[in-house]
mmCIF file of C-alpha atoms in Angstrom:
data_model
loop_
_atom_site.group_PDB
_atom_site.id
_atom_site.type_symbol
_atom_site.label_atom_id
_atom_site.label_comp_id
_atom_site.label_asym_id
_atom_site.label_seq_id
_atom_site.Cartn_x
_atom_site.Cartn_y
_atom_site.Cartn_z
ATOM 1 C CA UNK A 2 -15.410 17.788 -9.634
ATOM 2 C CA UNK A 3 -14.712 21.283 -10.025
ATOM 3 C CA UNK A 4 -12.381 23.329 -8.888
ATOM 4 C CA UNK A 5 -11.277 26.716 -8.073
ATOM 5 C CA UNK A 6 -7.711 27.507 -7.871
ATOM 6 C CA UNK A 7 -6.171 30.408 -5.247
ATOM 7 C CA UNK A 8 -2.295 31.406 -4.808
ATOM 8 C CA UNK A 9 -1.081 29.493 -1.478
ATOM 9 C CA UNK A 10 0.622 33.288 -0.341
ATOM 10 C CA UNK A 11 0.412 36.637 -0.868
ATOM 11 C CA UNK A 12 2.068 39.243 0.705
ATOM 12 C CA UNK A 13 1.195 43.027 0.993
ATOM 13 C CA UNK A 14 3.055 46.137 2.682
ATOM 14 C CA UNK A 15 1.065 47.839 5.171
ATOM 15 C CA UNK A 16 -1.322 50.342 3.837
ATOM 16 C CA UNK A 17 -0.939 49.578 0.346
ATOM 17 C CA UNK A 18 -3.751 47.412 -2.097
ATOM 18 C CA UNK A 19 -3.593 43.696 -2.626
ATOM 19 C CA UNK A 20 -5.595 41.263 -5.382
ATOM 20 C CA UNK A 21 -6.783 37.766 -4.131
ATOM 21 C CA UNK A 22 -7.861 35.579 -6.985
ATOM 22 C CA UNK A 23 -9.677 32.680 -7.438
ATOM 23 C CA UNK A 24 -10.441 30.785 -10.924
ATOM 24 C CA UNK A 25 -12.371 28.287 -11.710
ATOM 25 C CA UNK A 26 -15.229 27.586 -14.912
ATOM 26 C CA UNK A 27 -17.902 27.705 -12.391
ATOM 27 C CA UNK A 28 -16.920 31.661 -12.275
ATOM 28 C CA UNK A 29 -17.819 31.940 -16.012
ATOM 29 C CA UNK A 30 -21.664 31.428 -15.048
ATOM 30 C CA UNK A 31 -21.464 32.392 -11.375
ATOM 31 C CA UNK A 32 -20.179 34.978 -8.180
ATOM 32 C CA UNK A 33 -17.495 33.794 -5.650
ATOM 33 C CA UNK A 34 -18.539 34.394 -1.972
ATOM 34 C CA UNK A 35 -14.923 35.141 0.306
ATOM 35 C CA UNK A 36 -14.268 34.632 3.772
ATOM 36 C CA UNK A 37 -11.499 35.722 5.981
ATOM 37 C CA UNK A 38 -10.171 32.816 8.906
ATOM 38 C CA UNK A 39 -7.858 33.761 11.316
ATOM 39 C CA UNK A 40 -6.249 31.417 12.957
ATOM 40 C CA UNK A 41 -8.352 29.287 15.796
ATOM 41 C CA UNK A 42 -11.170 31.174 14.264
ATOM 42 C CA UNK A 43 -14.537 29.773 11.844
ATOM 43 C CA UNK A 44 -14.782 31.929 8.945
ATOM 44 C CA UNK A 45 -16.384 35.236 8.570
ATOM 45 C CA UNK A 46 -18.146 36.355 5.036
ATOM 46 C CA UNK A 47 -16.476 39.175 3.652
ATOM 47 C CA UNK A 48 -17.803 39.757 0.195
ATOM 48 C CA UNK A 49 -20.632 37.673 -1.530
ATOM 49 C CA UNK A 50 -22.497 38.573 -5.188
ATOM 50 C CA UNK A 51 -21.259 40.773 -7.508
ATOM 51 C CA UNK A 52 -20.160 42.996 -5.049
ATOM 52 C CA UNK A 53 -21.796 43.091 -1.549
ATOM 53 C CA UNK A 54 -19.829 43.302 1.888
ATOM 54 C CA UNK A 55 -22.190 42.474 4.793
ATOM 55 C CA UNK A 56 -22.723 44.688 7.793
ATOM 56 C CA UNK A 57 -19.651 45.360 9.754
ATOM 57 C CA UNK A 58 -17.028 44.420 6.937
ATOM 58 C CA UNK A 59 -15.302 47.339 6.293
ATOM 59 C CA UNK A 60 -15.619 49.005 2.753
ATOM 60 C CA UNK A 61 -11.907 48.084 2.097
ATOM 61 C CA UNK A 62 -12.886 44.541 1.091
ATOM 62 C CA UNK A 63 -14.353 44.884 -2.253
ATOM 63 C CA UNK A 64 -15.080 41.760 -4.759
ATOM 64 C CA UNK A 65 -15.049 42.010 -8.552
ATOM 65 C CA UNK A 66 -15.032 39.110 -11.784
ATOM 66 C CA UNK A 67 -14.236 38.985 -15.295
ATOM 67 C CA UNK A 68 -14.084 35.357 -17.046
ATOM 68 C CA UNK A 69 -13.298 32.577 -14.832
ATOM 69 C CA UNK A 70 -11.699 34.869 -12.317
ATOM 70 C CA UNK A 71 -12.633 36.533 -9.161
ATOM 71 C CA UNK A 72 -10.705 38.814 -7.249
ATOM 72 C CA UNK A 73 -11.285 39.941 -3.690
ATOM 73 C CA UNK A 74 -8.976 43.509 -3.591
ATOM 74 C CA UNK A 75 -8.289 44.771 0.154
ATOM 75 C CA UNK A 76 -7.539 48.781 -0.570
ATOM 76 C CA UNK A 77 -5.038 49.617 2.175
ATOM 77 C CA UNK A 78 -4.444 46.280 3.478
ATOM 78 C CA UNK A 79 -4.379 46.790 7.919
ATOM 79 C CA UNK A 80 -2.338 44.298 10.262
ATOM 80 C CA UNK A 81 -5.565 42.765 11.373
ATOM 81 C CA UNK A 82 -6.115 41.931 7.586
ATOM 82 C CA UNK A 83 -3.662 39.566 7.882
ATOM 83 C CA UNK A 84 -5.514 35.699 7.769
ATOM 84 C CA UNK A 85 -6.163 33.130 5.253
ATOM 85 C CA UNK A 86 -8.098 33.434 2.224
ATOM 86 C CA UNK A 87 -11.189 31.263 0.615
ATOM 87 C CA UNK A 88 -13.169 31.521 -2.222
ATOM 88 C CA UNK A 89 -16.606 29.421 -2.950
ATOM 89 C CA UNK A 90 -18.715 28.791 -5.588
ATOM 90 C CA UNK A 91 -20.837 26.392 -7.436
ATOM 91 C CA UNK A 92 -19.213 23.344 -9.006
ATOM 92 C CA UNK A 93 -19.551 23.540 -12.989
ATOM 93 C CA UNK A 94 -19.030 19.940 -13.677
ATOM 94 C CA UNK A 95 -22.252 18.954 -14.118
ATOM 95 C CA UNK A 96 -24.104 19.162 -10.741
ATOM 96 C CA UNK A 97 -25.231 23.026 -10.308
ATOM 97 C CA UNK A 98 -26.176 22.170 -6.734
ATOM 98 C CA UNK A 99 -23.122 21.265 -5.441
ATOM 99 C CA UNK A 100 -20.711 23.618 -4.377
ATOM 100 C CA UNK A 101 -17.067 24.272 -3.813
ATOM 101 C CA UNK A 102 -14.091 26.252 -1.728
ATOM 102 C CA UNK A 103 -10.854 27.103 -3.447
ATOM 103 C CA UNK A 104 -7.670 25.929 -1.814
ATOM 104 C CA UNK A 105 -6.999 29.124 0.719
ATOM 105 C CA UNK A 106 -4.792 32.265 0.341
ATOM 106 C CA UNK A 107 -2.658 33.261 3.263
ATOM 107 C CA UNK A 108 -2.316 36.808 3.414
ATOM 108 C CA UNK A 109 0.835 38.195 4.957
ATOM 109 C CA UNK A 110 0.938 41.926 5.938
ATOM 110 C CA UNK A 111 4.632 43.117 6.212
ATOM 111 C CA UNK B 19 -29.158 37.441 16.362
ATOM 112 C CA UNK B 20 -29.077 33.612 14.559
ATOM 113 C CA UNK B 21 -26.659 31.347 16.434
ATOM 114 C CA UNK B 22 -25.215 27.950 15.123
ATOM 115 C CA UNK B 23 -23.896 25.975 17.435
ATOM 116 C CA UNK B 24 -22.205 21.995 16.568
ATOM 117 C CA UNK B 25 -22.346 19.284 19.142
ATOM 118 C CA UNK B 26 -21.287 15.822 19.157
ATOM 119 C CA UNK B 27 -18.629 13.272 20.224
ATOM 120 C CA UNK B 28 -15.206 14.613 19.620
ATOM 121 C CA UNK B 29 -13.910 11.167 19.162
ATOM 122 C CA UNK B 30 -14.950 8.576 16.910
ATOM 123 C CA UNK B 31 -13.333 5.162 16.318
ATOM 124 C CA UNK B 32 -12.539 3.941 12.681
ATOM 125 C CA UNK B 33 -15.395 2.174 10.825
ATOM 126 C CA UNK B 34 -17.861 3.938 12.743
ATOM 127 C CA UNK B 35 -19.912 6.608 11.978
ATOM 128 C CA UNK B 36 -20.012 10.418 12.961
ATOM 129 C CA UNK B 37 -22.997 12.184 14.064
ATOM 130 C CA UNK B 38 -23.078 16.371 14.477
ATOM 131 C CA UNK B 39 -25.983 18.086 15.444
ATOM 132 C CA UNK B 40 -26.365 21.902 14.821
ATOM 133 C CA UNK B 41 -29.014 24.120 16.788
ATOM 134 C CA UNK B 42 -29.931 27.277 15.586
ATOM 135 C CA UNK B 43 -30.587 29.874 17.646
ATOM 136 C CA UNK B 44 -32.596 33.596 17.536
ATOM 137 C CA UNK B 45 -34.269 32.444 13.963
ATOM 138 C CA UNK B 46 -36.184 29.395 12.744
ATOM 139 C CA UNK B 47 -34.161 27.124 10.563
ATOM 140 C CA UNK B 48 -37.936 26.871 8.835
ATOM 141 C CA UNK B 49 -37.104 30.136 6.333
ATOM 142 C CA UNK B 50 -37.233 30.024 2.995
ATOM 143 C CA UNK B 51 -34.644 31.954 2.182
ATOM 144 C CA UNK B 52 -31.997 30.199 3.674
ATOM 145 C CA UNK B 53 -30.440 26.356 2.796
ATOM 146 C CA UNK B 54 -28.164 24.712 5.902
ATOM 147 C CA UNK B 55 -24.562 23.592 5.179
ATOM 148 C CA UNK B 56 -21.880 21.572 6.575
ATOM 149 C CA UNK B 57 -18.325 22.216 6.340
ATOM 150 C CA UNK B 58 -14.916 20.765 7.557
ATOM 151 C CA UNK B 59 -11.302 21.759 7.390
ATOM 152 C CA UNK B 60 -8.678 19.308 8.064
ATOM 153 C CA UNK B 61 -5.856 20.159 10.462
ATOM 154 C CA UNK B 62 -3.566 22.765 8.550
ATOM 155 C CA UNK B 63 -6.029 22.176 5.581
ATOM 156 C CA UNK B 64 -8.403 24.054 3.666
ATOM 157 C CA UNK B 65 -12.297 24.087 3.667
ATOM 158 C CA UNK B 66 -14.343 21.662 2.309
ATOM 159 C CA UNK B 67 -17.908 21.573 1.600
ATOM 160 C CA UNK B 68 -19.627 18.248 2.977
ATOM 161 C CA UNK B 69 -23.212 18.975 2.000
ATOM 162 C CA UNK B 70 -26.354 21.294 2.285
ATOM 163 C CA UNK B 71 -30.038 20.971 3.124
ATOM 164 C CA UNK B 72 -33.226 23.182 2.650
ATOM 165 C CA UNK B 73 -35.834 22.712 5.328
ATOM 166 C CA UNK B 74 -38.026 20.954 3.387
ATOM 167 C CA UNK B 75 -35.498 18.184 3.477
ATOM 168 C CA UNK B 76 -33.920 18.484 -0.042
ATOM 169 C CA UNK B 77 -30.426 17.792 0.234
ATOM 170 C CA UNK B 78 -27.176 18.112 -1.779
ATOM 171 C CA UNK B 79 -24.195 16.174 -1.030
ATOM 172 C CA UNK B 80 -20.062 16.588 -1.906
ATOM 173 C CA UNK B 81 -19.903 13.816 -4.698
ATOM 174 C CA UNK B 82 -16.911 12.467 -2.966
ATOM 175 C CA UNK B 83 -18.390 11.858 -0.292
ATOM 176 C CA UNK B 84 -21.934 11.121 -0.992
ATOM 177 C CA UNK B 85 -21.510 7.721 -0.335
ATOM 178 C CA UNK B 86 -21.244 8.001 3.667
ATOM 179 C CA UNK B 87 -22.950 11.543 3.962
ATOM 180 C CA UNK B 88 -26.534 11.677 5.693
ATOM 181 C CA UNK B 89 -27.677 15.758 6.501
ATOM 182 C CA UNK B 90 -31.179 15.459 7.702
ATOM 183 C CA UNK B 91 -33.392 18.414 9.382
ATOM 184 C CA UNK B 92 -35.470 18.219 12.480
ATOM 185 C CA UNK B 93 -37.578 21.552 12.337
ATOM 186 C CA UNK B 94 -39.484 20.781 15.657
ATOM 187 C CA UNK B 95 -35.969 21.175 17.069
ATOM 188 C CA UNK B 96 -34.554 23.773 15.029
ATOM 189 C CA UNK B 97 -31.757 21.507 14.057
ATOM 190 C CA UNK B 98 -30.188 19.659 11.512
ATOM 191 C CA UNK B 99 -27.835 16.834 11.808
ATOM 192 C CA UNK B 100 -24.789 15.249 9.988
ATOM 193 C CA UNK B 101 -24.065 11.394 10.005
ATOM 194 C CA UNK B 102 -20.524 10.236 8.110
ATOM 195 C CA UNK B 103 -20.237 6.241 8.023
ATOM 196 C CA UNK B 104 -17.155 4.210 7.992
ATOM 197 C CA UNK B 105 -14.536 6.669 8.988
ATOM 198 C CA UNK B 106 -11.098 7.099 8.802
ATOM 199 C CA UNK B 107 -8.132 9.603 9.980
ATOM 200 C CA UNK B 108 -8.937 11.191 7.052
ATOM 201 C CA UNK B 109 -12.180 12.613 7.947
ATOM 202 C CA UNK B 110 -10.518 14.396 11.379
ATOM 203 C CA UNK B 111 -11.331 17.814 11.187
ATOM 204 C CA UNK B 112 -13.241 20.570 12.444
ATOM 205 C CA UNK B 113 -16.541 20.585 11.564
ATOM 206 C CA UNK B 114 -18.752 23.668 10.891
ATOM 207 C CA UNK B 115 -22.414 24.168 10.564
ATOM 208 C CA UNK B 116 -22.918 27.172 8.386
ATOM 209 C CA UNK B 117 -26.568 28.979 7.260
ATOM 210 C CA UNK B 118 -26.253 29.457 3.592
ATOM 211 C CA UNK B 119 -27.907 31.706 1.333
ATOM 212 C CA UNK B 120 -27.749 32.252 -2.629
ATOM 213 C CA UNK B 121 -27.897 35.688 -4.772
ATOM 214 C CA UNK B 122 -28.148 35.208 -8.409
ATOM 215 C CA UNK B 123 -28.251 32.114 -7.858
ATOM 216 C CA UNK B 124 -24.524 31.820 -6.460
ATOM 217 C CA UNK B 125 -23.687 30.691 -2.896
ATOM 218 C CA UNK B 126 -22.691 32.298 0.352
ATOM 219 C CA UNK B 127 -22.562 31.108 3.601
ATOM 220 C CA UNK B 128 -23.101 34.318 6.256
ATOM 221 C CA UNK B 129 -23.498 32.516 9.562
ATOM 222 C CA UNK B 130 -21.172 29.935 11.025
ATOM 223 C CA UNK B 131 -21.139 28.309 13.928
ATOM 224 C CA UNK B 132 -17.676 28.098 16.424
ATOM 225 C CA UNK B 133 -16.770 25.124 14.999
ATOM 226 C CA UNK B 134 -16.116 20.899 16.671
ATOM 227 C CA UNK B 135 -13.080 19.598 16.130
ATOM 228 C CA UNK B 136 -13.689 15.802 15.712
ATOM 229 C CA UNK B 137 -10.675 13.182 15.962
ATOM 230 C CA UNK B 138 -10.940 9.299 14.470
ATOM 231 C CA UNK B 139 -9.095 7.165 16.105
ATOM 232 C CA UNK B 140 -9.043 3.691 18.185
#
């Protein structure tokens, strides 16, 4: 099946910008939705589409895509930014309706 | 505001089979915008999607685990309900019900519920 491939870690200094990406050849024909886990916690939607944050995300989180990667950028990264990672998508391998979460990106905020 | 909530036995012995039910809560699982998802994450692991089911019944199952995945819907109840036969350690993880949605035609999944951790073993 498909898959879409994340960096295990990423670390960012306080304040400043970080890139979380996620590739995969479903992203060629597709938009990655990202969520944000903290630990003990289910997963909360951060960005889905092209480009949309739902209501109460703050407008730090912003998504983008060009080939088979997406990137979720956090602009000013804040200590309560600091969680694991995941991107999802539709699998490309054949069955469109199936889909598919990348492996996780833990975000560490020094 | 829409709720999911999981329930079910938090243990299961190997070989048998494990049965979730999600309600859903403040909105009718009935809408047509809107397909129904399961999702588990191992201990220390990552997410992984089990399967998804549109009120009508159509469903869409993980190919590698197709073989022992049932998601039906019971609209009456406002619920829909995950069966996984012949498990093993393996399949111990927690277990999320999830209300999906897609835009241009690509997936997102905006409501979760808390989350049941399930255990196999004897």
């Amino acid at each position: 099946s498909s898959e879409l491939t994340q960096d295990p870690a990423v670390s960012v200094a306080l304040g400043q910008t970080v890139r979380i990406t996620c590739q995969g050849d479903s992203l060629r024909s597709y938009y990655a939705s990202w969520y944000q886990q903290k630990p003990g916690q289910a997963p909360v939607l951060v960005i889905y589409g092209k480009n949309n944050r739902p209501s109460g995300i703050p407008d730090r989180f912003s998504g983008s895509s060009s080939g088979n990667t997406a990137s979720l950028t956090i602009t000013g990264a804040q200590a309560e930014d600091e969680a694991d990672y995941y991107c999802n998508s539709r699998d490309s391998s054949g069955n469109h309706r199936c889909l598919v979460f990348g492996g996780g990106t833990k975000l560490t905020v020094l | 505001q829409l709720q999911l909530q999981e329930s079910g036995p938090g243990l299961v012995k190997p070989s048998e089979t494990l049965s979730l039910t999600c309600t859903v809560s403040g909105g009718s699982i009935s809408s047509s915008s809107y397909y129904w998802g399961w999702i588990r994450q191992p201990p220390g692991k990552g997410l992984e999607w089990i399967g998804s089911i549109y009120y009508s019944g159509s469903t869409y199952y993980n190919p590698s685990l197709k073989s022992r995945v049932t998601i039906s819907v019971d609209t009456s109840k406002n619920q829909f309900s995950l069966k996984l036969s012949s498990v093993t350690a393996a399949d111990t993880a927690v277990y999320y019900c999830a209300r999906l949605f897609m835009l241009s035609f690509s997936p997102a999944f905006d409501i979760w519920g808390q989350g049941t951790m399930v255990t196999v073993s004897s």
